[in-house]
Amino acid sequence: NAGVTQTPKFQVLKTGQSMTLQCAQDMNHEYMSWYRQDPGMGLRLIHYSVGAGITDQGEVPNGYNVSRSTTEDFPLRLLSAAPSQTSVYFCASYLRAGEAFFGQGTRLTVV
Amino acid sequence: SQKIEQNSEALNIQEGKTATLTCNYTNYSPAYLQWYRQDPGRGPVFLLLIRENEKEKRKERLKVTFDTTLKQSLFHITASQPADSATYLCALGVTGGGNKLTFGTGTQLKVEL
């Protein structure tokens, strides 16, 4: 039981490049979310999903896309990276109104 | 606008003392409130959940209170140890719509020998 697995752990992108941050969970959780964490800002919700095939926007969705084709996977796509997207990204999965399980994070730098 | 406030200044206490961290919120009607621990370079780890109809929750050396009138939660660590040093985050959740969590910015706790 690995919990929530995020890849890669570190990534450097050039402005304008695209990439996908991977997130997988093996706990059969319905709910999954992507957050970004910036100094002094706390964790902010980017997108979330309440089940396979269902996604919705969070607080800061611009510049990001998600899809949820299976219960296990919830990838986050950066369409055209910008320096403002330099951040630490966390994926989480959770039960209804229950504890969230977070991955180890992806530290992304856009130059 | 909705706001969650945690003391941004680090809290330094001596080993063995009780640490008390505060989470205040405005313009929210949360169904539940959670506390997480985050160590440098790691993801947050769940500690406790307390629901709107509960006043207090305990788990080992941890205690959380939730006052919906004051719009405040207090998080206590008794008999603190250097291993308790970390950043502690509070998060508010509302039912429906994916049970989205909204996080505070966290308070850094340092327990000194």
Coordinates of C-alpha atoms in Angstrom, one line a residue:
Chain A
N1 CA 0.0 0.0 0.0
A2 CA 2.0 3.0 -1.3
G3 CA -0.6 5.7 -0.6
V4 CA -0.3 8.7 -2.9
T5 CA 2.6 8.7 -5.3
Q6 CA 3.7 11.8 -7.2
T7 CA 6.2 12.0 -10.0
P8 CA 8.6 13.6 -10.7
K9 CA 9.9 15.0 -7.4
F10 CA 11.8 17.8 -9.1
Q11 CA 11.4 19.5 -12.4
V12 CA 12.8 22.5 -14.2
L13 CA 10.9 23.8 -17.2
K14 CA 11.5 26.6 -19.6
T15 CA 8.8 29.2 -20.1
G16 CA 6.3 28.0 -22.7
Q17 CA 7.0 24.3 -22.2
S18 CA 4.3 21.9 -21.3
M19 CA 4.4 18.9 -18.9
T20 CA 2.3 16.6 -16.9
L21 CA 2.6 16.0 -13.2
Q22 CA 1.6 12.4 -12.3
C23 CA -0.4 11.4 -9.3
A24 CA -1.6 7.9 -8.4
Q25 CA -3.3 6.5 -5.3
D26 CA -3.9 2.9 -4.3
M27 CA -6.5 3.4 -1.6
N28 CA -9.6 3.4 -3.8
H29 CA -10.4 7.0 -2.7
E30 CA -13.2 8.8 -4.7
Y31 CA -11.8 12.3 -4.0
M32 CA -8.6 13.6 -5.4
S33 CA -7.2 17.1 -5.5
W34 CA -4.2 19.2 -6.6
Y35 CA -2.8 22.0 -4.5
R36 CA 0.1 24.4 -4.9
Q37 CA 2.0 25.7 -2.0
D38 CA 3.8 29.0 -2.1
P39 CA 5.6 30.8 0.7
G40 CA 3.2 32.8 2.8
M41 CA 0.2 31.7 0.7
G42 CA -0.5 28.2 2.2
L43 CA -2.0 25.4 0.1
R44 CA -4.3 26.6 -2.6
L45 CA -6.6 24.3 -4.5
I46 CA -6.1 24.0 -8.3
H47 CA -8.5 21.3 -9.4
Y48 CA -10.3 18.5 -7.8
S49 CA -12.2 15.4 -8.7
V50 CA -15.1 13.6 -6.9
G51 CA -14.7 10.4 -9.0
A52 CA -13.6 9.0 -12.3
G53 CA -14.8 11.2 -15.2
I54 CA -15.7 14.1 -12.9
T55 CA -13.4 17.1 -12.3
D56 CA -13.9 20.7 -11.3
Q57 CA -12.0 23.9 -10.8
G58 CA -10.6 25.1 -7.5
E59 CA -9.3 28.4 -6.4
V60 CA -6.4 28.8 -8.9
P61 CA -7.2 26.8 -12.0
N62 CA -5.8 29.0 -14.7
G63 CA -3.0 27.5 -16.8
Y64 CA -3.7 23.9 -15.6
N65 CA -5.8 21.0 -16.9
V66 CA -6.8 17.8 -15.3
S67 CA -8.6 14.6 -16.3
R68 CA -9.7 11.6 -14.3
S69 CA -10.1 8.5 -16.5
T70 CA -9.5 6.0 -13.6
T71 CA -10.1 6.1 -9.8
E72 CA -6.3 5.7 -9.3
D73 CA -4.8 8.4 -11.5
F74 CA -5.2 12.2 -11.5
P75 CA -2.6 13.9 -13.7
L76 CA -2.1 17.7 -13.7
R77 CA -1.1 19.2 -17.0
L78 CA 0.7 22.6 -17.4
L79 CA -0.2 23.8 -20.8
S80 CA 2.4 26.5 -21.3
A81 CA 4.6 27.0 -18.3
A82 CA 5.1 30.5 -16.8
P83 CA 7.5 31.6 -14.1
S84 CA 4.4 32.3 -11.9
Q85 CA 3.8 28.6 -11.8
T86 CA 7.1 28.0 -9.9
S87 CA 5.8 26.3 -6.8
V88 CA 5.6 23.0 -4.9
Y89 CA 2.6 20.9 -6.1
F90 CA 0.8 18.4 -3.9
C91 CA -1.7 15.8 -4.9
A92 CA -4.1 14.5 -2.2
S93 CA -6.7 11.8 -2.1
Y94 CA -9.3 11.4 0.6
L95 CA -12.5 9.9 1.8
R96 CA -15.7 12.0 2.3
A97 CA -15.1 14.5 5.1
G98 CA -12.1 12.6 6.2
E99 CA -8.4 12.8 6.4
A100 CA -6.5 13.8 3.2
F101 CA -3.5 11.7 2.2
F102 CA -0.9 13.8 0.5
G103 CA 1.9 12.8 -1.8
Q104 CA 5.5 13.9 -1.3
G105 CA 5.2 16.8 -3.6
T106 CA 6.7 18.0 -6.9
R107 CA 9.0 21.0 -6.8
L108 CA 8.7 22.8 -10.1
T109 CA 10.8 25.7 -11.3
V110 CA 10.0 27.6 -14.4
V111 CA 12.8 29.7 -15.9
Chain B
S1 CA -14.1 37.4 1.7
Q2 CA -13.2 34.1 3.3
K3 CA -10.1 34.1 5.4
I4 CA -8.2 31.6 7.6
E5 CA -5.6 33.0 9.9
Q6 CA -2.8 31.2 11.7
N7 CA -0.1 32.9 13.6
S8 CA 2.6 33.5 11.0
E9 CA 5.3 34.0 13.6
A10 CA 7.1 30.9 14.7
L11 CA 6.3 29.5 18.2
N12 CA 9.3 28.5 20.3
I13 CA 8.7 26.6 23.5
Q14 CA 10.6 24.5 25.9
E15 CA 10.5 20.7 26.0
G16 CA 7.8 19.4 28.3
K17 CA 5.6 22.5 28.0
T18 CA 2.2 22.7 26.3
A19 CA 2.2 24.2 22.8
T20 CA -1.0 26.0 21.8
L21 CA -1.6 27.0 18.2
T22 CA -4.5 29.1 17.0
C23 CA -6.7 29.0 13.8
N24 CA -9.2 31.8 13.3
Y25 CA -11.5 32.0 10.4
T26 CA -14.0 34.5 9.0
N27 CA -16.9 34.3 6.5
Y28 CA -16.9 30.5 6.7
S29 CA -19.4 28.0 7.9
P30 CA -17.2 24.9 8.0
A31 CA -18.7 21.4 8.5
Y32 CA -15.4 20.3 10.0
L33 CA -11.9 21.4 10.7
Q34 CA -8.7 19.4 10.4
W35 CA -5.1 19.8 11.6
Y36 CA -2.1 18.6 9.7
R37 CA 1.6 18.4 10.4
Q38 CA 4.1 19.3 7.7
D39 CA 7.9 18.7 7.8
P40 CA 10.3 20.4 5.5
G41 CA 10.2 19.0 2.0
R42 CA 7.3 16.6 2.8
G43 CA 3.6 16.6 2.2
P44 CA 1.2 17.4 5.0
V45 CA 0.2 14.5 7.4
F46 CA -3.3 14.4 8.9
L47 CA -3.5 14.6 12.7
L48 CA -7.1 15.3 13.8
L49 CA -10.5 16.1 12.5
I50 CA -13.2 17.8 14.6
R51 CA -16.8 18.4 13.4
E52 CA -18.9 21.5 13.8
N53 CA -21.1 19.8 16.5
E54 CA -18.0 18.7 18.5
K55 CA -16.3 20.9 21.1
E56 CA -13.1 18.9 21.7
K57 CA -11.2 16.0 20.3
R58 CA -8.2 14.2 21.8
K59 CA -5.6 11.9 20.4
E60 CA -2.7 10.9 22.6
R61 CA -0.8 14.2 23.5
L62 CA -2.9 16.2 21.0
K63 CA -6.1 18.1 21.8
V64 CA -8.2 20.2 19.4
T65 CA -11.1 22.5 20.4
F66 CA -13.6 24.1 18.0
D67 CA -15.6 27.1 18.9
T68 CA -18.0 28.0 16.0
T69 CA -19.2 31.1 17.9
L70 CA -15.7 32.5 18.2
K71 CA -14.8 31.0 14.8
Q72 CA -11.7 29.6 16.3
S73 CA -9.9 26.3 16.8
L74 CA -7.1 25.7 19.3
F75 CA -4.6 22.9 18.8
H76 CA -2.6 21.8 21.9
I77 CA 0.4 19.5 22.2
T78 CA 1.1 18.5 25.8
A79 CA 4.5 17.4 27.1
S80 CA 6.0 18.7 23.9
Q81 CA 9.2 17.1 22.5
P82 CA 11.8 18.3 20.0
A83 CA 10.4 15.7 17.6
D84 CA 7.1 17.8 17.6
S85 CA 9.0 20.6 15.8
A86 CA 7.2 21.2 12.4
T87 CA 4.7 23.4 10.7
Y88 CA 1.1 22.8 11.7
L89 CA -1.7 23.6 9.2
C90 CA -5.4 24.0 9.9
A91 CA -7.9 23.2 7.1
L92 CA -11.6 23.9 6.9
G93 CA -13.9 21.7 5.0
V94 CA -17.5 22.0 3.8
T95 CA -19.8 19.2 2.9
G96 CA -20.8 18.7 -0.7
G97 CA -18.9 19.8 -3.8
G98 CA -16.0 17.4 -3.3
N99 CA -15.5 18.2 0.4
K100 CA -12.9 20.8 -0.6
L101 CA -10.4 21.8 2.0
T102 CA -9.2 25.4 2.5
F103 CA -5.9 25.7 4.3
G104 CA -4.3 28.3 6.6
T105 CA -0.7 29.3 6.0
G106 CA 0.5 27.3 9.0
T107 CA 2.4 28.0 12.2
Q108 CA 6.0 26.8 12.7
L109 CA 6.6 25.2 16.0
K110 CA 10.1 24.7 17.5
V111 CA 10.5 22.8 20.7
E112 CA 13.8 23.4 22.4
L113 CA 15.7 21.3 24.9

